[in-house]
PDB file of C-alpha atoms in Angstrom:
ATOM      1  CA  MET A   1      14.368 -37.050 -43.873  1.00 52.00           C
ATOM      2  CA  GLU A   2      11.811 -39.731 -43.022  1.00 60.00           C
ATOM      3  CA  ARG A   3       9.073 -38.590 -40.654  1.00 61.00           C
ATOM      4  CA  PRO A   4       8.602 -40.962 -37.669  1.00 63.00           C
ATOM      5  CA  ALA A   5       5.073 -42.115 -36.946  1.00 61.00           C
ATOM      6  CA  TRP A   6       5.083 -40.209 -33.633  1.00 60.00           C
ATOM      7  CA  ALA A   7       5.892 -36.848 -35.272  1.00 63.00           C
ATOM      8  CA  PRO A   8       2.821 -34.639 -35.878  1.00 65.00           C
ATOM      9  CA  ARG A   9       2.390 -33.716 -39.543  1.00 66.00           C
ATOM     10  CA  SER A  10       2.270 -30.025 -38.622  1.00 64.00           C
ATOM     11  CA  ILE A  11       5.895 -29.751 -37.483  1.00 63.00           C
ATOM     12  CA  ASP A  12       8.925 -28.949 -39.609  1.00 68.00           C
ATOM     13  CA  ILE A  13      11.353 -31.754 -38.825  1.00 70.00           C
ATOM     14  CA  SER A  14      14.196 -29.909 -40.563  1.00 81.00           C
ATOM     15  CA  VAL A  15      14.320 -27.236 -37.819  1.00 87.00           C
ATOM     16  CA  PRO A  16      15.856 -28.002 -34.400  1.00 92.00           C
ATOM     17  CA  SER A  17      13.590 -27.748 -31.351  1.00 90.00           C
ATOM     18  CA  VAL A  18      14.683 -26.752 -27.850  1.00 93.00           C
ATOM     19  CA  SER A  19      12.427 -29.352 -26.231  1.00 90.00           C
ATOM     20  CA  ARG A  20      13.715 -32.135 -28.494  1.00 91.00           C
ATOM     21  CA  MET A  21      17.321 -31.086 -27.819  1.00 95.00           C
ATOM     22  CA  TYR A  22      16.530 -31.284 -24.096  1.00 94.00           C
ATOM     23  CA  ASP A  23      15.112 -34.770 -24.687  1.00 92.00           C
ATOM     24  CA  TYR A  24      18.366 -35.735 -26.420  1.00 95.00           C
ATOM     25  CA  TYR A  25      20.505 -34.402 -23.551  1.00 96.00           C
ATOM     26  CA  LEU A  26      18.497 -36.591 -21.168  1.00 94.00           C
ATOM     27  CA  GLY A  27      18.952 -39.682 -23.333  1.00 93.00           C
ATOM     28  CA  GLY A  28      15.446 -39.673 -24.784  1.00 90.00           C
ATOM     29  CA  SER A  29      14.408 -41.012 -28.168  1.00 86.00           C
ATOM     30  CA  HIS A  30      11.920 -38.378 -29.330  1.00 85.00           C
ATOM     31  CA  ASN A  31      14.314 -36.201 -31.276  1.00 89.00           C
ATOM     32  CA  PHE A  32      15.539 -35.920 -34.847  1.00 88.00           C
ATOM     33  CA  GLU A  33      19.040 -35.847 -36.290  1.00 91.00           C
ATOM     34  CA  VAL A  34      18.720 -32.083 -36.754  1.00 94.00           C
ATOM     35  CA  ASP A  35      18.119 -31.779 -32.979  1.00 94.00           C
ATOM     36  CA  ARG A  36      21.035 -34.051 -32.182  1.00 96.00           C
ATOM     37  CA  GLU A  37      23.342 -32.089 -34.473  1.00 97.00           C
ATOM     38  CA  ALA A  38      22.415 -28.809 -32.772  1.00 97.00           C
ATOM     39  CA  ALA A  39      22.819 -30.355 -29.313  1.00 98.00           C
ATOM     40  CA  ARG A  40      26.229 -31.794 -30.194  1.00 98.00           C
ATOM     41  CA  SER A  41      27.289 -28.394 -31.536  1.00 98.00           C
ATOM     42  CA  ALA A  42      26.331 -26.771 -28.229  1.00 98.00           C
ATOM     43  CA  MET A  43      28.190 -29.501 -26.328  1.00 98.00           C
ATOM     44  CA  GLU A  44      31.383 -28.638 -28.192  1.00 98.00           C
ATOM     45  CA  PHE A  45      31.408 -25.468 -26.088  1.00 98.00           C
ATOM     46  CA  ILE A  46      29.751 -26.775 -22.899  1.00 98.00           C
ATOM     47  CA  PRO A  47      30.428 -30.534 -22.790  1.00 97.00           C
ATOM     48  CA  GLY A  48      28.502 -30.911 -19.537  1.00 97.00           C
ATOM     49  CA  LEU A  49      25.096 -29.887 -20.902  1.00 98.00           C
ATOM     50  CA  PRO A  50      23.616 -33.350 -20.179  1.00 97.00           C
ATOM     51  CA  LYS A  51      24.817 -33.056 -16.573  1.00 97.00           C
ATOM     52  CA  ILE A  52      23.131 -29.654 -16.298  1.00 97.00           C
ATOM     53  CA  MET A  53      19.855 -31.109 -17.573  1.00 96.00           C
ATOM     54  CA  GLN A  54      20.096 -34.057 -15.190  1.00 96.00           C
ATOM     55  CA  ALA A  55      20.625 -31.660 -12.263  1.00 97.00           C
ATOM     56  CA  ASN A  56      17.626 -29.686 -13.475  1.00 96.00           C
ATOM     57  CA  ARG A  57      15.412 -32.799 -13.438  1.00 96.00           C
ATOM     58  CA  ALA A  58      16.726 -33.826 -10.014  1.00 96.00           C
ATOM     59  CA  PHE A  59      15.829 -30.383  -8.626  1.00 98.00           C
ATOM     60  CA  LEU A  60      12.348 -30.649 -10.167  1.00 97.00           C
ATOM     61  CA  ARG A  61      11.760 -33.968  -8.388  1.00 97.00           C
ATOM     62  CA  ARG A  62      12.873 -32.560  -5.022  1.00 98.00           C
ATOM     63  CA  ALA A  63      10.808 -29.387  -5.466  1.00 98.00           C
ATOM     64  CA  VAL A  64       7.632 -31.298  -6.369  1.00 98.00           C
ATOM     65  CA  ARG A  65       8.060 -33.519  -3.323  1.00 98.00           C
ATOM     66  CA  PHE A  66       8.597 -30.389  -1.214  1.00 98.00           C
ATOM     67  CA  ALA A  67       5.340 -28.973  -2.581  1.00 98.00           C
ATOM     68  CA  THR A  68       3.342 -32.090  -1.705  1.00 98.00           C
ATOM     69  CA  ASP A  69       4.943 -32.147   1.764  1.00 98.00           C
ATOM     70  CA  GLN A  70       3.642 -28.578   2.163  1.00 98.00           C
ATOM     71  CA  GLY A  71       0.133 -29.680   1.272  1.00 98.00           C
ATOM     72  CA  VAL A  72       0.155 -28.304  -2.282  1.00 98.00           C
ATOM     73  CA  THR A  73      -1.528 -30.825  -4.562  1.00 98.00           C
ATOM     74  CA  GLN A  74      -2.122 -28.742  -7.719  1.00 98.00           C
ATOM     75  CA  PHE A  75       0.599 -28.151 -10.309  1.00 98.00           C
ATOM     76  CA  LEU A  76       0.840 -25.916 -13.371  1.00 98.00           C
ATOM     77  CA  ASP A  77       3.985 -26.864 -15.302  1.00 98.00           C
ATOM     78  CA  ILE A  78       4.676 -24.323 -18.066  1.00 98.00           C
ATOM     79  CA  GLY A  79       7.322 -25.275 -20.605  1.00 97.00           C
ATOM     80  CA  SER A  80       7.000 -28.896 -19.539  1.00 96.00           C
ATOM     81  CA  GLY A  81       8.710 -30.359 -22.608  1.00 93.00           C
ATOM     82  CA  ILE A  82       8.686 -33.947 -23.857  1.00 89.00           C
ATOM     83  CA  PRO A  83       7.664 -36.437 -21.152  1.00 86.00           C
ATOM     84  CA  THR A  84      10.543 -38.357 -19.637  1.00 81.00           C
ATOM     85  CA  TYR A  85      11.070 -40.448 -16.520  1.00 75.00           C
ATOM     86  CA  GLY A  86      10.064 -38.631 -13.347  1.00 84.00           C
ATOM     87  CA  ASN A  87       7.377 -36.332 -14.705  1.00 93.00           C
ATOM     88  CA  VAL A  88       5.559 -33.984 -12.344  1.00 97.00           C
ATOM     89  CA  HIS A  89       2.349 -36.031 -12.310  1.00 97.00           C
ATOM     90  CA  GLU A  90       4.264 -39.222 -11.520  1.00 96.00           C
ATOM     91  CA  ILE A  91       6.048 -37.625  -8.570  1.00 97.00           C
ATOM     92  CA  ALA A  92       3.048 -35.730  -7.242  1.00 98.00           C
ATOM     93  CA  GLN A  93       0.495 -38.523  -7.660  1.00 97.00           C
ATOM     94  CA  SER A  94       2.795 -41.105  -6.079  1.00 97.00           C
ATOM     95  CA  ALA A  95       2.983 -38.844  -3.022  1.00 97.00           C
ATOM     96  CA  VAL A  96      -0.668 -37.728  -3.068  1.00 98.00           C
ATOM     97  CA  PRO A  97      -3.079 -39.826  -5.137  1.00 98.00           C
ATOM     98  CA  GLY A  98      -5.428 -37.474  -6.928  1.00 97.00           C
ATOM     99  CA  ALA A  99      -2.918 -34.617  -7.175  1.00 98.00           C
ATOM    100  CA  ARG A 100      -3.800 -32.567 -10.236  1.00 98.00           C
ATOM    101  CA  VAL A 101      -1.354 -31.480 -12.923  1.00 98.00           C
ATOM    102  CA  VAL A 102      -1.700 -29.298 -16.001  1.00 98.00           C
ATOM    103  CA  TYR A 103       1.246 -29.283 -18.392  1.00 98.00           C
ATOM    104  CA  VAL A 104       1.774 -26.445 -20.867  1.00 98.00           C
ATOM    105  CA  ASP A 105       4.034 -26.407 -23.914  1.00 96.00           C
ATOM    106  CA  HIS A 106       4.021 -24.860 -27.377  1.00 93.00           C
ATOM    107  CA  ASP A 107       6.062 -27.627 -29.043  1.00 89.00           C
ATOM    108  CA  PRO A 108       3.656 -29.944 -30.943  1.00 87.00           C
ATOM    109  CA  VAL A 109       5.856 -32.992 -30.270  1.00 84.00           C
ATOM    110  CA  ALA A 110       5.840 -32.270 -26.523  1.00 90.00           C
ATOM    111  CA  VAL A 111       2.069 -31.803 -26.549  1.00 92.00           C
ATOM    112  CA  ALA A 112       1.417 -34.951 -28.611  1.00 88.00           C
ATOM    113  CA  HIS A 113       3.576 -37.113 -26.364  1.00 86.00           C
ATOM    114  CA  SER A 114       2.084 -35.629 -23.228  1.00 92.00           C
ATOM    115  CA  GLU A 115      -1.393 -36.480 -24.510  1.00 92.00           C
ATOM    116  CA  ALA A 116      -0.283 -40.059 -25.129  1.00 87.00           C
ATOM    117  CA  VAL A 117       1.364 -40.412 -21.710  1.00 89.00           C
ATOM    118  CA  LEU A 118      -1.619 -38.896 -19.893  1.00 95.00           C
ATOM    119  CA  ALA A 119      -4.314 -40.922 -21.672  1.00 93.00           C
ATOM    120  CA  GLY A 120      -6.474 -42.520 -19.013  1.00 94.00           C
ATOM    121  CA  ASN A 121      -5.211 -40.229 -16.236  1.00 97.00           C
ATOM    122  CA  PRO A 122      -8.204 -38.099 -15.174  1.00 97.00           C
ATOM    123  CA  ASP A 123      -6.079 -35.820 -13.005  1.00 98.00           C
ATOM    124  CA  ALA A 124      -3.523 -34.622 -15.567  1.00 98.00           C
ATOM    125  CA  GLU A 125      -3.836 -32.871 -18.920  1.00 97.00           C
ATOM    126  CA  VAL A 126      -1.745 -30.823 -21.346  1.00 98.00           C
ATOM    127  CA  VAL A 127      -2.408 -27.427 -22.921  1.00 98.00           C
ATOM    128  CA  ALA A 128      -0.869 -26.258 -26.186  1.00 97.00           C
ATOM    129  CA  ALA A 129       0.035 -22.699 -25.214  1.00 97.00           C
ATOM    130  CA  ASP A 130       2.903 -20.286 -24.606  1.00 97.00           C
ATOM    131  CA  LEU A 131       4.186 -18.711 -21.390  1.00 98.00           C
ATOM    132  CA  ARG A 132       4.170 -15.347 -23.154  1.00 97.00           C
ATOM    133  CA  LYS A 133       0.365 -15.507 -23.326  1.00 97.00           C
ATOM    134  CA  PRO A 134      -0.587 -16.400 -19.746  1.00 98.00           C
ATOM    135  CA  GLN A 135      -4.253 -15.479 -20.099  1.00 98.00           C
ATOM    136  CA  GLU A 136      -4.662 -18.192 -22.742  1.00 98.00           C
ATOM    137  CA  ILE A 137      -3.239 -20.686 -20.260  1.00 98.00           C
ATOM    138  CA  LEU A 138      -5.414 -19.515 -17.379  1.00 98.00           C
ATOM    139  CA  ALA A 139      -8.568 -19.512 -19.537  1.00 98.00           C
ATOM    140  CA  SER A 140      -7.934 -22.984 -20.968  1.00 98.00           C
ATOM    141  CA  SER A 141     -10.515 -25.686 -20.366  1.00 98.00           C
ATOM    142  CA  GLN A 142      -7.813 -27.891 -18.841  1.00 98.00           C
ATOM    143  CA  VAL A 143      -6.930 -25.343 -16.158  1.00 98.00           C
ATOM    144  CA  GLU A 144     -10.589 -24.597 -15.499  1.00 98.00           C
ATOM    145  CA  ARG A 145     -11.371 -28.292 -15.109  1.00 98.00           C
ATOM    146  CA  LEU A 146      -8.415 -29.441 -13.045  1.00 98.00           C
ATOM    147  CA  LEU A 147      -7.131 -26.499 -11.007  1.00 98.00           C
ATOM    148  CA  ASP A 148      -8.935 -24.605  -8.274  1.00 98.00           C
ATOM    149  CA  LEU A 149      -7.170 -21.248  -8.354  1.00 98.00           C
ATOM    150  CA  GLU A 150      -8.746 -20.338  -5.015  1.00 98.00           C
ATOM    151  CA  ARG A 151      -6.379 -22.880  -3.453  1.00 98.00           C
ATOM    152  CA  PRO A 152      -2.557 -22.952  -3.589  1.00 98.00           C
ATOM    153  CA  VAL A 153      -0.968 -24.089  -6.845  1.00 98.00           C
ATOM    154  CA  ALA A 154       2.660 -24.940  -7.554  1.00 98.00           C
ATOM    155  CA  LEU A 155       3.681 -23.000 -10.679  1.00 98.00           C
ATOM    156  CA  LEU A 156       6.664 -24.620 -12.361  1.00 98.00           C
ATOM    157  CA  LEU A 157       8.863 -22.589 -14.699  1.00 98.00           C
ATOM    158  CA  VAL A 158      11.737 -25.032 -14.992  1.00 98.00           C
ATOM    159  CA  ALA A 159      14.339 -24.272 -17.675  1.00 97.00           C
ATOM    160  CA  VAL A 160      11.916 -22.095 -19.651  1.00 97.00           C
ATOM    161  CA  LEU A 161      12.434 -18.427 -18.730  1.00 98.00           C
ATOM    162  CA  HIS A 162      15.909 -18.391 -20.266  1.00 98.00           C
ATOM    163  CA  PHE A 163      14.172 -18.845 -23.646  1.00 97.00           C
ATOM    164  CA  VAL A 164      12.031 -15.739 -23.126  1.00 97.00           C
ATOM    165  CA  GLU A 165      13.733 -12.563 -24.260  1.00 97.00           C
ATOM    166  CA  ASP A 166      13.425  -9.296 -22.359  1.00 97.00           C
ATOM    167  CA  SER A 167      11.619  -7.841 -25.389  1.00 96.00           C
ATOM    168  CA  ASP A 168       8.836 -10.382 -24.726  1.00 97.00           C
ATOM    169  CA  ASP A 169       8.426  -8.940 -21.210  1.00 96.00           C
ATOM    170  CA  PRO A 170       8.579 -12.084 -19.063  1.00 98.00           C
ATOM    171  CA  HIS A 171       7.973 -10.032 -15.909  1.00 98.00           C
ATOM    172  CA  THR A 172       4.509  -9.013 -17.089  1.00 98.00           C
ATOM    173  CA  ALA A 173       3.675 -12.644 -17.873  1.00 98.00           C
ATOM    174  CA  LEU A 174       4.809 -13.706 -14.413  1.00 98.00           C
ATOM    175  CA  ALA A 175       2.876 -10.870 -12.785  1.00 98.00           C
ATOM    176  CA  GLU A 176      -0.319 -12.062 -14.515  1.00 98.00           C
ATOM    177  CA  LEU A 177       0.261 -15.626 -13.357  1.00 98.00           C
ATOM    178  CA  HIS A 178       1.099 -14.411  -9.830  1.00 98.00           C
ATOM    179  CA  ALA A 179      -2.135 -12.409  -9.686  1.00 98.00           C
ATOM    180  CA  ALA A 180      -4.167 -15.501 -10.583  1.00 98.00           C
ATOM    181  CA  LEU A 181      -2.681 -17.688  -7.846  1.00 98.00           C
ATOM    182  CA  ALA A 182      -3.923 -18.010  -4.280  1.00 98.00           C
ATOM    183  CA  PRO A 183      -1.713 -17.026  -1.319  1.00 98.00           C
ATOM    184  CA  GLY A 184       0.475 -19.956  -0.326  1.00 98.00           C
ATOM    185  CA  SER A 185       1.086 -20.911  -3.949  1.00 98.00           C
ATOM    186  CA  LEU A 186       4.649 -21.851  -4.890  1.00 98.00           C
ATOM    187  CA  LEU A 187       6.870 -20.678  -7.743  1.00 99.00           C
ATOM    188  CA  ILE A 188       9.387 -23.386  -8.702  1.00 98.00           C
ATOM    189  CA  LEU A 189      12.014 -22.034 -11.089  1.00 98.00           C
ATOM    190  CA  THR A 190      15.362 -22.800 -12.689  1.00 98.00           C
ATOM    191  CA  HIS A 191      17.309 -20.533 -15.017  1.00 98.00           C
ATOM    192  CA  ALA A 192      20.569 -20.690 -16.954  1.00 97.00           C
ATOM    193  CA  ALA A 193      23.427 -18.336 -16.085  1.00 97.00           C
ATOM    194  CA  TYR A 194      27.096 -17.958 -16.898  1.00 96.00           C
ATOM    195  CA  GLU A 195      27.747 -18.133 -13.159  1.00 94.00           C
ATOM    196  CA  GLY A 196      28.830 -21.619 -12.152  1.00 94.00           C
ATOM    197  CA  ILE A 197      29.661 -22.981 -15.605  1.00 96.00           C
ATOM    198  CA  PRO A 198      33.163 -24.520 -15.369  1.00 96.00           C
ATOM    199  CA  VAL A 199      34.297 -22.990 -18.664  1.00 95.00           C
ATOM    200  CA  ASP A 200      35.083 -19.353 -19.349  1.00 93.00           C
ATOM    201  CA  ALA A 201      32.269 -17.069 -20.482  1.00 90.00           C
ATOM    202  CA  GLU A 202      33.734 -16.649 -23.965  1.00 93.00           C
ATOM    203  CA  ARG A 203      33.620 -20.408 -24.555  1.00 96.00           C
ATOM    204  CA  ALA A 204      30.133 -20.712 -23.063  1.00 96.00           C
ATOM    205  CA  GLU A 205      29.018 -17.963 -25.440  1.00 96.00           C
ATOM    206  CA  GLY A 206      29.606 -20.434 -28.261  1.00 97.00           C
ATOM    207  CA  ALA A 207      26.765 -22.615 -26.964  1.00 97.00           C
ATOM    208  CA  VAL A 208      24.552 -19.542 -26.631  1.00 97.00           C
ATOM    209  CA  ASP A 209      25.269 -18.779 -30.293  1.00 97.00           C
ATOM    210  CA  VAL A 210      24.081 -22.273 -31.290  1.00 97.00           C
ATOM    211  CA  TYR A 211      20.675 -21.541 -29.772  1.00 97.00           C
ATOM    212  CA  LYS A 212      20.637 -18.139 -31.437  1.00 96.00           C
ATOM    213  CA  ASP A 213      21.324 -19.788 -34.789  1.00 95.00           C
ATOM    214  CA  ILE A 214      18.298 -22.080 -34.417  1.00 93.00           C
ATOM    215  CA  ARG A 215      16.083 -19.067 -33.608  1.00 90.00           C
ATOM    216  CA  SER A 216      15.668 -19.988 -29.932  1.00 92.00           C
ATOM    217  CA  PRO A 217      17.898 -17.432 -28.173  1.00 94.00           C
ATOM    218  CA  LEU A 218      19.250 -18.590 -24.816  1.00 96.00           C
ATOM    219  CA  ILE A 219      19.195 -15.635 -22.394  1.00 97.00           C
ATOM    220  CA  MET A 220      21.858 -16.017 -19.708  1.00 97.00           C
ATOM    221  CA  ARG A 221      20.715 -13.801 -16.839  1.00 97.00           C
ATOM    222  CA  SER A 222      22.629 -12.956 -13.660  1.00 97.00           C
ATOM    223  CA  ARG A 223      21.583 -14.209 -10.239  1.00 97.00           C
ATOM    224  CA  ASP A 224      20.171 -10.773  -9.384  1.00 98.00           C
ATOM    225  CA  GLU A 225      18.174 -10.696 -12.626  1.00 98.00           C
ATOM    226  CA  ILE A 226      16.790 -14.176 -11.937  1.00 98.00           C
ATOM    227  CA  ALA A 227      15.870 -13.182  -8.374  1.00 98.00           C
ATOM    228  CA  ARG A 228      13.572 -10.494  -9.793  1.00 98.00           C
ATOM    229  CA  PHE A 229      11.271 -13.231 -11.100  1.00 98.00           C
ATOM    230  CA  PHE A 230      10.393 -13.992  -7.475  1.00 98.00           C
ATOM    231  CA  GLU A 231       8.836 -10.582  -6.817  1.00 97.00           C
ATOM    232  CA  GLY A 232       5.702 -11.142  -4.747  1.00 97.00           C
ATOM    233  CA  TYR A 233       7.049 -14.391  -3.304  1.00 98.00           C
ATOM    234  CA  ASP A 234       9.008 -15.133  -0.126  1.00 98.00           C
ATOM    235  CA  MET A 235      11.984 -17.328  -0.891  1.00 98.00           C
ATOM    236  CA  VAL A 236      11.971 -20.784   0.670  1.00 98.00           C
ATOM    237  CA  GLU A 237      15.250 -21.782   2.305  1.00 98.00           C
ATOM    238  CA  PRO A 238      17.979 -22.077   1.094  1.00 98.00           C
ATOM    239  CA  GLY A 239      16.966 -19.354  -1.398  1.00 98.00           C
ATOM    240  CA  LEU A 240      18.181 -18.976  -4.962  1.00 98.00           C
ATOM    241  CA  VAL A 241      21.142 -21.335  -5.253  1.00 98.00           C
ATOM    242  CA  PRO A 242      22.893 -23.669  -7.713  1.00 98.00           C
ATOM    243  CA  MET A 243      20.634 -26.660  -8.390  1.00 98.00           C
ATOM    244  CA  PRO A 244      22.509 -29.303  -6.338  1.00 97.00           C
ATOM    245  CA  GLU A 245      22.430 -27.006  -3.292  1.00 98.00           C
ATOM    246  CA  TRP A 246      18.634 -26.753  -3.090  1.00 98.00           C
ATOM    247  CA  ARG A 247      17.610 -29.163  -0.313  1.00 98.00           C
ATOM    248  CA  PRO A 248      20.016 -31.881  -1.510  1.00 96.00           C
ATOM    249  CA  GLU A 249      19.441 -35.564  -0.857  1.00 92.00           C
ATOM    250  CA  SER A 250      23.148 -36.341  -1.241  1.00 90.00           C
ATOM    251  CA  ALA A 251      26.349 -34.404  -0.670  1.00 91.00           C
ATOM    252  CA  PRO A 252      26.541 -31.542  -3.223  1.00 90.00           C
ATOM    253  CA  GLU A 253      30.319 -31.882  -3.346  1.00 90.00           C
ATOM    254  CA  ASP A 254      29.839 -35.280  -4.971  1.00 90.00           C
ATOM    255  CA  GLU A 255      28.008 -33.699  -7.929  1.00 95.00           C
ATOM    256  CA  ASP A 256      29.581 -33.065 -11.325  1.00 96.00           C
ATOM    257  CA  ALA A 257      30.945 -29.514 -11.629  1.00 97.00           C
ATOM    258  CA  TYR A 258      28.547 -28.750 -14.503  1.00 97.00           C
ATOM    259  CA  ALA A 259      25.542 -29.406 -12.261  1.00 97.00           C
ATOM    260  CA  PHE A 260      26.235 -26.071 -10.527  1.00 97.00           C
ATOM    261  CA  SER A 261      25.557 -24.071 -13.701  1.00 97.00           C
ATOM    262  CA  GLY A 262      22.657 -21.659 -13.278  1.00 95.00           C
ATOM    263  CA  PHE A 263      20.243 -21.252 -10.377  1.00 98.00           C
ATOM    264  CA  ALA A 264      17.173 -22.838  -8.818  1.00 98.00           C
ATOM    265  CA  GLY A 265      14.735 -21.643  -6.202  1.00 98.00           C
ATOM    266  CA  VAL A 266      11.254 -21.907  -4.751  1.00 98.00           C
ATOM    267  CA  GLY A 267       9.144 -18.999  -3.565  1.00 98.00           C
ATOM    268  CA  ARG A 268       5.862 -18.890  -1.647  1.00 98.00           C
ATOM    269  CA  LYS A 269       3.222 -16.299  -2.533  1.00 98.00           C
ATOM    270  CA  ARG A 270       2.565 -13.900   0.317  1.00 92.00           C
TER     271      ARG A 270
END
C-alpha cells in the first residue's frame, strides 16, 4: 500500500483507525482503504452510520454556539479527530474572535492534520495525548498557554467515551478533569447506545464486532450509564436526549431515523 504524503511515517497504514473511519463516514479524504473497508463492514449492519456522524457534528456546532452564548470562550476538545468542516475553533472564533481552543487526540494523522489546519492561528493548538491520562493533557504546554483554568472552560467529549472501556476507568479520568475546571464550566458529550438505532440489537451488535476486530472496542452504554458521566454537573435543558432533540434548529421529525441513535447532553459545573 502506497503511503500518502500526508501520512506520518510513524503510523501503520495497514491497521484501521477509528478517527479515519469517522473521517470516511463524513465524506473526508484523509483515510486509507483499510479504514474504508472497516467502515463499509460496519455499515453492512448499521447502514445509517454516516447519518449518525452527521447528527453528531450538527450537535457539536449547536453546543459550541450555546457555550459562546453563555460567555464561555475557552474549549478543550478531547478526542477531536481529523479536522473537517465546522471545527470547534471555526465555530467559536466566528462567534467570539479570540476564543481559545485546545484539541487533543492520540491518532497521529489527526494530530498532524490539526497542526496543519491550525498553523498561523495563535488561539488554537493540538496536543498528542489520551483521555485516559488526563494529567498529561492538563499539564501540557498547550493547555498552560491557551487556557485559564480559573475561568470556565467547555470540555468536549464528543463521540469518544464509547471507545473507553470500563476497565480503563473513564469515571476517574472525568473526575480528574472535572476537578481541574472552574465552576460554570460546561461538559459537552455524545455517546453511542443501542437505544434509538432503527435496527434490532442483534444486528447492531455486528457493527460493534467490527470495531472489536480492529482492536477499538465500541462500548454501547445505556442512557443511565451515560448520565453518570455528568456527575458534578447540572444538566442544561433539555437534558440527555437523542442528538437531534438537543436545542434543534429545525424540526427533529424531519431528521433521518438513524440520527436518533445514542445520546447527547450538556452539563454545567456547580
